[in-house]
Short mmCIF file of N, CA and C in Angstrom, two decimals:
data_model
loop_
_atom_site.label_atom_id
_atom_site.label_comp_id
_atom_site.label_asym_id
_atom_site.label_seq_id
_atom_site.Cartn_x
_atom_site.Cartn_y
_atom_site.Cartn_z
N MET A 1 39.52 -69.04 23.74
CA MET A 1 38.22 -69.85 23.82
C MET A 1 37.56 -69.22 22.47
N LYS A 2 36.66 -70.06 22.09
CA LYS A 2 35.96 -69.83 20.74
C LYS A 2 34.81 -69.14 21.23
N LYS A 3 34.43 -68.17 20.37
CA LYS A 3 33.27 -67.29 20.44
C LYS A 3 32.08 -67.79 20.83
N LYS A 4 31.73 -69.11 20.11
CA LYS A 4 30.46 -69.75 20.31
C LYS A 4 30.28 -70.25 21.87
N SER A 5 31.51 -70.96 22.16
CA SER A 5 31.51 -71.55 23.58
C SER A 5 31.63 -70.44 24.62
N PHE A 6 32.13 -69.29 24.44
CA PHE A 6 32.14 -68.12 25.21
C PHE A 6 30.69 -67.68 25.61
N LEU A 7 30.05 -67.49 24.36
CA LEU A 7 28.65 -67.04 24.40
C LEU A 7 27.60 -67.76 25.02
N LEU A 8 27.79 -69.07 24.96
CA LEU A 8 27.00 -70.24 25.50
C LEU A 8 27.31 -70.32 26.82
N LYS A 9 28.50 -70.26 27.24
CA LYS A 9 28.74 -70.46 28.74
C LYS A 9 28.16 -69.11 29.49
N VAL A 10 28.43 -67.97 29.14
CA VAL A 10 27.90 -66.93 29.43
C VAL A 10 26.51 -66.67 29.71
N THR A 11 25.91 -67.06 28.63
CA THR A 11 24.35 -67.06 28.58
C THR A 11 23.86 -68.12 29.79
N MET A 12 24.36 -69.24 29.86
CA MET A 12 23.83 -70.29 30.75
C MET A 12 24.14 -70.02 32.04
N VAL A 13 25.26 -69.20 32.34
CA VAL A 13 25.53 -68.79 33.85
C VAL A 13 24.53 -68.02 33.99
N HIS A 14 24.18 -67.00 33.25
CA HIS A 14 23.10 -65.87 33.70
C HIS A 14 21.85 -66.68 34.04
N VAL A 15 21.49 -67.53 32.99
CA VAL A 15 20.18 -68.16 33.10
C VAL A 15 19.99 -68.89 34.57
N VAL A 16 21.16 -69.65 34.79
CA VAL A 16 21.07 -70.60 36.12
C VAL A 16 21.08 -69.52 37.43
N THR A 17 21.97 -68.53 37.42
CA THR A 17 22.05 -67.81 38.58
C THR A 17 20.73 -66.96 38.84
N TYR A 18 20.11 -66.52 37.74
CA TYR A 18 18.84 -65.74 37.64
C TYR A 18 17.72 -66.64 38.24
N ILE A 19 17.54 -67.77 37.82
CA ILE A 19 16.50 -68.65 38.38
C ILE A 19 16.72 -69.04 39.84
N VAL A 20 18.20 -69.35 40.12
CA VAL A 20 18.47 -69.77 41.68
C VAL A 20 17.92 -68.58 42.64
N CYS A 21 18.70 -67.39 42.11
CA CYS A 21 18.51 -66.30 43.01
C CYS A 21 17.13 -65.79 43.07
N GLY A 22 16.37 -65.87 42.00
CA GLY A 22 15.03 -65.44 41.91
C GLY A 22 14.08 -66.25 42.79
N MET A 23 14.18 -67.77 42.73
CA MET A 23 13.37 -68.45 43.49
C MET A 23 13.73 -68.22 44.88
N LEU A 24 14.95 -68.11 45.33
CA LEU A 24 15.24 -68.12 46.60
C LEU A 24 14.59 -66.75 47.23
N SER A 25 14.87 -65.61 46.22
CA SER A 25 14.32 -64.43 46.79
C SER A 25 12.94 -64.40 46.93
N MET A 26 12.19 -65.05 46.17
CA MET A 26 10.73 -65.14 46.18
C MET A 26 10.27 -65.60 47.50
N VAL A 27 10.98 -66.68 47.97
CA VAL A 27 10.53 -67.27 49.07
C VAL A 27 10.94 -66.31 50.26
N LEU A 28 12.26 -65.99 50.49
CA LEU A 28 12.82 -65.12 51.53
C LEU A 28 12.04 -63.90 51.68
N PHE A 29 11.68 -63.04 50.47
CA PHE A 29 11.14 -61.77 50.59
C PHE A 29 9.68 -61.86 50.26
N ASP A 30 8.88 -62.96 50.12
CA ASP A 30 7.63 -62.88 49.98
C ASP A 30 7.10 -62.18 48.78
N TYR A 31 7.75 -62.32 47.62
CA TYR A 31 7.19 -61.55 46.46
C TYR A 31 5.69 -61.75 46.07
N GLY A 32 5.22 -63.12 46.52
CA GLY A 32 3.95 -63.35 45.99
C GLY A 32 3.06 -62.36 46.50
N THR A 33 3.23 -62.04 47.58
CA THR A 33 2.09 -61.02 48.17
C THR A 33 2.64 -59.49 48.22
N SER A 34 3.80 -59.25 47.92
CA SER A 34 4.27 -57.86 48.09
C SER A 34 4.53 -57.09 46.54
N VAL A 35 4.55 -57.91 45.36
CA VAL A 35 4.85 -57.39 44.24
C VAL A 35 3.69 -56.42 43.85
N GLU A 36 2.48 -56.61 44.19
CA GLU A 36 1.55 -55.84 43.52
C GLU A 36 1.71 -54.33 44.14
N GLN A 37 2.27 -54.28 45.35
CA GLN A 37 2.43 -52.91 46.00
C GLN A 37 3.41 -51.84 45.14
N ILE A 38 4.36 -52.64 44.39
CA ILE A 38 5.27 -51.75 43.58
C ILE A 38 4.79 -51.92 42.03
N GLY A 39 3.62 -52.43 41.52
CA GLY A 39 3.22 -52.38 40.18
C GLY A 39 3.79 -53.47 39.41
N MET A 40 4.16 -54.49 39.97
CA MET A 40 4.62 -55.53 39.33
C MET A 40 3.69 -56.70 39.12
N ARG A 41 3.72 -57.58 37.99
CA ARG A 41 2.74 -58.56 37.60
C ARG A 41 2.87 -59.60 38.83
N ASP A 42 1.63 -60.19 39.10
CA ASP A 42 1.54 -61.32 39.88
C ASP A 42 2.49 -62.33 39.72
N THR A 43 3.01 -63.20 40.65
CA THR A 43 3.93 -64.18 40.39
C THR A 43 3.35 -65.23 39.60
N GLY A 44 2.16 -65.47 39.64
CA GLY A 44 1.48 -66.59 39.01
C GLY A 44 1.04 -66.11 37.46
N SER A 45 1.47 -64.86 36.90
CA SER A 45 1.08 -64.56 35.80
C SER A 45 1.90 -65.35 34.51
N LEU A 46 1.48 -65.40 33.39
CA LEU A 46 2.15 -66.21 32.31
C LEU A 46 3.53 -65.75 31.98
N SER A 47 3.49 -64.40 31.79
CA SER A 47 4.82 -63.73 31.50
C SER A 47 5.94 -63.84 32.51
N VAL A 48 5.33 -63.80 33.99
CA VAL A 48 6.26 -64.17 35.08
C VAL A 48 6.74 -65.47 35.01
N GLY A 49 5.96 -66.58 34.69
CA GLY A 49 6.13 -68.02 34.61
C GLY A 49 7.31 -68.24 33.44
N LEU A 50 7.26 -67.28 32.33
CA LEU A 50 8.00 -67.35 31.33
C LEU A 50 9.37 -66.68 31.46
N ALA A 51 9.55 -66.10 32.39
CA ALA A 51 10.77 -65.16 32.61
C ALA A 51 12.21 -66.10 32.37
N PRO A 52 12.23 -67.16 32.91
CA PRO A 52 13.40 -67.92 32.55
C PRO A 52 13.68 -68.11 30.96
N LEU A 53 12.73 -68.16 30.24
CA LEU A 53 12.98 -68.28 28.94
C LEU A 53 13.64 -66.97 28.34
N PHE A 54 12.95 -65.83 28.69
CA PHE A 54 13.44 -64.50 28.57
C PHE A 54 15.07 -64.26 29.05
N GLN A 55 15.14 -64.90 29.97
CA GLN A 55 16.69 -64.74 30.47
C GLN A 55 17.68 -65.30 29.44
N ILE A 56 17.32 -66.09 28.76
CA ILE A 56 18.13 -66.51 27.68
C ILE A 56 18.78 -65.51 26.72
N PHE A 57 17.73 -64.81 26.33
CA PHE A 57 17.95 -63.61 25.54
C PHE A 57 18.97 -62.58 26.28
N ARG A 58 18.42 -62.34 27.44
CA ARG A 58 19.28 -61.32 28.44
C ARG A 58 20.65 -61.92 28.60
N GLY A 59 20.81 -63.17 29.00
CA GLY A 59 22.06 -63.81 29.00
C GLY A 59 22.96 -63.66 28.03
N PHE A 60 22.35 -63.85 26.73
CA PHE A 60 23.14 -63.58 25.24
C PHE A 60 23.36 -62.21 25.22
N LEU A 61 22.77 -61.44 25.48
CA LEU A 61 23.33 -59.75 25.48
C LEU A 61 24.49 -59.58 26.39
N PHE A 62 24.31 -59.96 27.80
CA PHE A 62 25.45 -60.02 28.58
C PHE A 62 26.74 -60.85 27.88
N ALA A 63 26.42 -61.98 27.25
CA ALA A 63 27.69 -62.47 26.70
C ALA A 63 28.27 -61.57 25.54
N ILE A 64 27.35 -61.14 24.66
CA ILE A 64 27.89 -60.20 23.56
C ILE A 64 28.79 -59.08 24.21
N VAL A 65 28.39 -58.54 25.14
CA VAL A 65 29.11 -57.23 25.77
C VAL A 65 30.35 -57.77 26.16
N LEU A 66 30.34 -59.01 27.17
CA LEU A 66 31.62 -59.39 27.71
C LEU A 66 32.54 -59.91 26.57
N TRP A 67 32.07 -60.40 25.67
CA TRP A 67 32.93 -60.87 24.37
C TRP A 67 33.67 -59.65 23.96
N ILE A 68 33.01 -58.61 23.79
CA ILE A 68 33.56 -57.46 23.20
C ILE A 68 34.65 -56.84 24.05
N ILE A 69 34.48 -56.82 25.37
CA ILE A 69 35.43 -56.25 26.27
C ILE A 69 36.17 -57.20 26.98
N ARG A 70 36.18 -58.43 26.66
CA ARG A 70 36.86 -59.51 27.22
C ARG A 70 38.43 -59.23 27.43
N ASP A 71 39.07 -58.43 26.51
CA ASP A 71 40.33 -58.15 26.72
C ASP A 71 40.66 -57.05 27.94
N VAL A 72 39.72 -56.46 28.45
CA VAL A 72 39.82 -55.66 29.66
C VAL A 72 39.64 -56.53 30.91
N PHE A 73 39.10 -57.43 30.99
CA PHE A 73 38.83 -58.29 32.38
C PHE A 73 39.47 -59.54 32.43
N LEU A 74 39.78 -60.18 31.38
CA LEU A 74 40.12 -61.68 31.35
C LEU A 74 41.78 -61.77 31.82
N PRO A 75 42.62 -60.77 31.44
CA PRO A 75 43.90 -60.94 31.85
C PRO A 75 44.17 -60.65 33.34
N LYS A 76 43.17 -59.87 34.06
CA LYS A 76 43.29 -59.59 35.44
C LYS A 76 43.02 -60.76 36.43
N LYS A 77 43.66 -60.62 37.45
CA LYS A 77 43.45 -61.70 38.41
C LYS A 77 42.11 -61.65 39.00
N ASN A 78 41.58 -60.49 39.10
CA ASN A 78 40.18 -60.19 39.78
C ASN A 78 39.29 -59.71 38.72
N GLY A 79 39.43 -60.36 37.39
CA GLY A 79 38.51 -59.89 36.39
C GLY A 79 37.06 -59.83 36.56
N TRP A 80 36.47 -60.86 37.51
CA TRP A 80 35.26 -61.00 37.93
C TRP A 80 34.68 -59.71 38.50
N LEU A 81 35.49 -59.06 39.20
CA LEU A 81 35.25 -57.84 39.78
C LEU A 81 34.95 -56.70 38.96
N ILE A 82 35.68 -56.71 37.83
CA ILE A 82 35.45 -55.70 36.86
C ILE A 82 34.09 -55.75 36.09
N ILE A 83 33.70 -57.15 35.88
CA ILE A 83 32.43 -57.52 35.34
C ILE A 83 31.51 -56.99 36.44
N TRP A 84 31.61 -57.40 37.75
CA TRP A 84 30.63 -57.09 38.50
C TRP A 84 30.24 -55.72 39.01
N LEU A 85 31.38 -54.70 38.89
CA LEU A 85 31.21 -53.30 39.12
C LEU A 85 30.60 -52.68 37.80
N MET A 86 30.98 -53.20 36.57
CA MET A 86 30.32 -52.66 35.55
C MET A 86 28.97 -52.93 35.53
N ILE A 87 28.40 -54.21 35.82
CA ILE A 87 26.89 -54.46 35.86
C ILE A 87 26.20 -53.50 36.88
N LEU A 88 26.99 -53.32 38.04
CA LEU A 88 26.15 -52.71 39.27
C LEU A 88 26.18 -51.36 38.67
N ILE A 89 27.15 -50.65 38.18
CA ILE A 89 27.22 -49.27 37.89
C ILE A 89 26.31 -48.86 36.77
N LEU A 90 26.49 -49.59 35.63
CA LEU A 90 25.75 -49.28 34.33
C LEU A 90 24.38 -49.94 34.55
N GLY A 91 24.23 -51.16 34.90
CA GLY A 91 22.87 -51.91 34.96
C GLY A 91 21.97 -51.73 36.11
N VAL A 92 22.54 -51.39 37.31
CA VAL A 92 21.60 -51.31 38.39
C VAL A 92 21.47 -49.77 39.04
N PHE A 93 22.68 -49.19 39.35
CA PHE A 93 22.61 -47.78 39.92
C PHE A 93 22.47 -46.77 38.83
N ASN A 94 23.12 -46.83 37.62
CA ASN A 94 23.21 -45.94 36.79
C ASN A 94 22.38 -45.99 35.67
N THR A 95 21.29 -47.08 35.69
CA THR A 95 20.32 -47.21 34.46
C THR A 95 19.61 -45.96 34.28
N PRO A 96 19.40 -45.68 33.06
CA PRO A 96 18.53 -44.61 32.77
C PRO A 96 17.00 -44.84 33.09
N ALA A 97 16.73 -46.04 33.40
CA ALA A 97 15.24 -46.43 33.71
C ALA A 97 14.96 -45.99 35.08
N THR A 98 13.79 -45.79 35.75
CA THR A 98 13.41 -45.56 37.06
C THR A 98 13.33 -46.90 37.71
N ALA A 99 14.23 -47.88 37.63
CA ALA A 99 14.40 -49.16 38.40
C ALA A 99 14.58 -48.88 39.78
N PRO A 100 14.01 -49.89 40.58
CA PRO A 100 14.31 -49.59 42.29
C PRO A 100 15.81 -49.64 42.37
N CYS A 101 16.31 -48.91 43.48
CA CYS A 101 17.61 -48.62 43.69
C CYS A 101 18.42 -47.89 42.61
N SER A 102 17.89 -47.42 41.61
CA SER A 102 18.70 -46.78 40.59
C SER A 102 18.67 -45.24 41.06
N ILE A 103 19.59 -44.51 40.61
CA ILE A 103 19.57 -42.86 40.97
C ILE A 103 18.18 -42.35 40.19
N GLU A 104 17.76 -42.71 39.08
CA GLU A 104 16.55 -42.34 38.66
C GLU A 104 15.39 -42.52 39.49
N TYR A 105 15.44 -43.77 40.37
CA TYR A 105 14.23 -44.14 40.94
C TYR A 105 14.12 -43.05 41.98
N PHE A 106 15.31 -42.83 42.79
CA PHE A 106 15.19 -41.77 43.98
C PHE A 106 14.91 -40.57 43.55
N ILE A 107 15.20 -40.03 42.35
CA ILE A 107 14.73 -38.79 41.84
C ILE A 107 13.40 -38.70 41.62
N TYR A 108 12.79 -39.61 40.78
CA TYR A 108 11.31 -39.67 40.31
C TYR A 108 10.47 -40.40 40.96
N CYS A 109 10.52 -41.23 41.73
CA CYS A 109 9.64 -42.10 42.29
C CYS A 109 9.32 -41.96 43.80
N GLU A 110 8.21 -42.29 44.16
CA GLU A 110 7.63 -42.15 45.51
C GLU A 110 7.57 -43.53 45.91
N SER A 111 8.14 -43.85 46.98
CA SER A 111 7.75 -45.27 47.64
C SER A 111 6.54 -45.36 48.41
N ALA A 112 5.98 -46.56 48.06
CA ALA A 112 4.46 -46.74 48.82
C ALA A 112 5.09 -47.34 50.09
N PRO A 113 4.00 -47.08 50.96
CA PRO A 113 4.26 -47.53 52.22
C PRO A 113 4.13 -49.20 52.35
N GLY A 114 5.36 -49.69 52.86
CA GLY A 114 5.52 -51.06 52.79
C GLY A 114 6.14 -51.51 51.78
N THR A 115 6.87 -50.78 51.00
CA THR A 115 7.63 -51.30 49.80
C THR A 115 9.19 -51.25 50.04
N LEU A 116 9.73 -51.04 51.26
CA LEU A 116 10.90 -50.90 51.39
C LEU A 116 11.49 -52.38 51.62
N LYS A 117 10.71 -53.36 52.35
CA LYS A 117 11.00 -54.57 52.31
C LYS A 117 11.28 -55.29 50.83
N ILE A 118 10.51 -54.96 49.85
CA ILE A 118 10.58 -55.57 48.62
C ILE A 118 11.64 -54.89 47.76
N THR A 119 11.89 -53.61 47.99
CA THR A 119 13.01 -52.86 47.41
C THR A 119 14.34 -53.42 47.87
N LEU A 120 14.37 -53.55 49.15
CA LEU A 120 15.71 -54.03 49.74
C LEU A 120 15.98 -55.44 49.10
N GLY A 121 15.00 -56.35 49.29
CA GLY A 121 14.84 -57.58 49.02
C GLY A 121 15.42 -57.71 47.36
N GLY A 122 14.73 -56.88 46.68
CA GLY A 122 15.18 -56.91 45.25
C GLY A 122 16.67 -56.37 45.03
N LEU A 123 17.12 -55.59 45.90
CA LEU A 123 18.47 -54.93 45.74
C LEU A 123 19.42 -56.25 46.22
N LEU A 124 19.05 -56.92 47.26
CA LEU A 124 19.66 -58.08 47.75
C LEU A 124 19.90 -59.27 46.67
N GLU A 125 18.68 -59.54 46.07
CA GLU A 125 18.66 -60.33 45.08
C GLU A 125 19.60 -59.94 43.86
N ILE A 126 19.50 -58.83 43.39
CA ILE A 126 20.30 -58.24 42.11
C ILE A 126 21.89 -58.37 42.44
N LEU A 127 22.07 -57.77 43.81
CA LEU A 127 23.62 -57.99 44.09
C LEU A 127 24.14 -59.23 44.19
N THR A 128 23.38 -60.24 44.86
CA THR A 128 23.72 -61.62 44.85
C THR A 128 23.72 -62.17 43.28
N GLN A 129 22.66 -62.24 42.79
CA GLN A 129 22.72 -63.02 41.37
C GLN A 129 23.82 -62.28 40.42
N THR A 130 24.14 -60.99 40.52
CA THR A 130 25.21 -60.22 39.68
C THR A 130 26.51 -60.80 39.97
N PHE A 131 26.83 -60.76 41.42
CA PHE A 131 28.03 -61.31 42.13
C PHE A 131 28.36 -62.69 41.56
N LEU A 132 27.23 -63.45 41.80
CA LEU A 132 27.44 -64.95 41.10
C LEU A 132 27.73 -65.08 39.82
N PHE A 133 26.98 -64.42 39.00
CA PHE A 133 27.22 -64.46 37.62
C PHE A 133 28.72 -64.03 37.24
N SER A 134 29.04 -62.95 37.85
CA SER A 134 30.38 -62.32 37.56
C SER A 134 31.48 -63.42 37.81
N ILE A 135 31.24 -63.85 39.05
CA ILE A 135 32.54 -64.83 39.42
C ILE A 135 32.21 -66.18 38.61
N ILE A 136 31.31 -66.80 38.49
CA ILE A 136 31.27 -68.14 37.76
C ILE A 136 31.58 -67.77 36.21
N SER A 137 31.04 -66.92 35.69
CA SER A 137 31.28 -66.64 34.31
C SER A 137 32.68 -66.27 34.02
N PHE A 138 33.41 -65.61 34.82
CA PHE A 138 34.80 -65.43 34.92
C PHE A 138 35.56 -66.64 34.91
N TYR A 139 35.49 -67.25 35.80
CA TYR A 139 36.19 -68.68 36.02
C TYR A 139 35.78 -69.74 34.99
N ALA A 140 34.57 -69.56 34.48
CA ALA A 140 34.19 -70.65 33.32
C ALA A 140 35.01 -70.26 32.10
N ILE A 141 35.10 -68.99 31.83
CA ILE A 141 35.59 -68.47 30.70
C ILE A 141 37.21 -68.82 30.70
N LYS A 142 37.66 -68.38 31.96
CA LYS A 142 39.19 -68.65 32.25
C LYS A 142 39.57 -70.12 32.09
N GLN A 143 38.66 -71.00 32.56
CA GLN A 143 38.88 -72.51 32.50
C GLN A 143 38.88 -72.93 31.00
N GLY A 144 37.93 -72.43 30.16
CA GLY A 144 37.89 -72.60 28.79
C GLY A 144 39.05 -72.16 28.07
N GLU A 145 39.61 -70.96 28.48
CA GLU A 145 40.95 -70.53 27.85
C GLU A 145 42.03 -71.50 28.08
N LYS A 146 42.20 -71.95 29.24
CA LYS A 146 43.31 -72.95 29.65
C LYS A 146 43.26 -74.16 28.61
N ARG A 147 42.08 -74.74 28.34
CA ARG A 147 42.00 -75.82 27.33
C ARG A 147 42.21 -75.58 25.98
N ALA A 148 42.02 -74.16 25.72
CA ALA A 148 42.18 -73.82 24.21
C ALA A 148 43.78 -73.71 23.71
#
């Protein structure tokens, strides 16, 4: 698969899965009334509204990393699992930021009353989005290789 096609597919898969999972989670976990409790911006703010545009850049960053390590996961039958585990380990649980559900979060942050619902909702959203991203990206890339 050509590099440009690879980068475009992975970027678009990230953007679509991010938007779909984010919108579902906003409704299921009532983010509109609970994000303030954990210090996040109101869901009606301009920057939150522009989040899908920022995801193009994030998706492109994912695509660059996956392009670099494609020889690790592409030959494997379950290469999507390698992608997913890498994202979860490096990007969710082991991130150096104090992001919810990370090791650093549990060390340095105190949970405010009532934030368990949004923390668990956020984790479920992240697990679902990265799972879908990993599977769809893997098979979209594999499909592109078959055509090449």
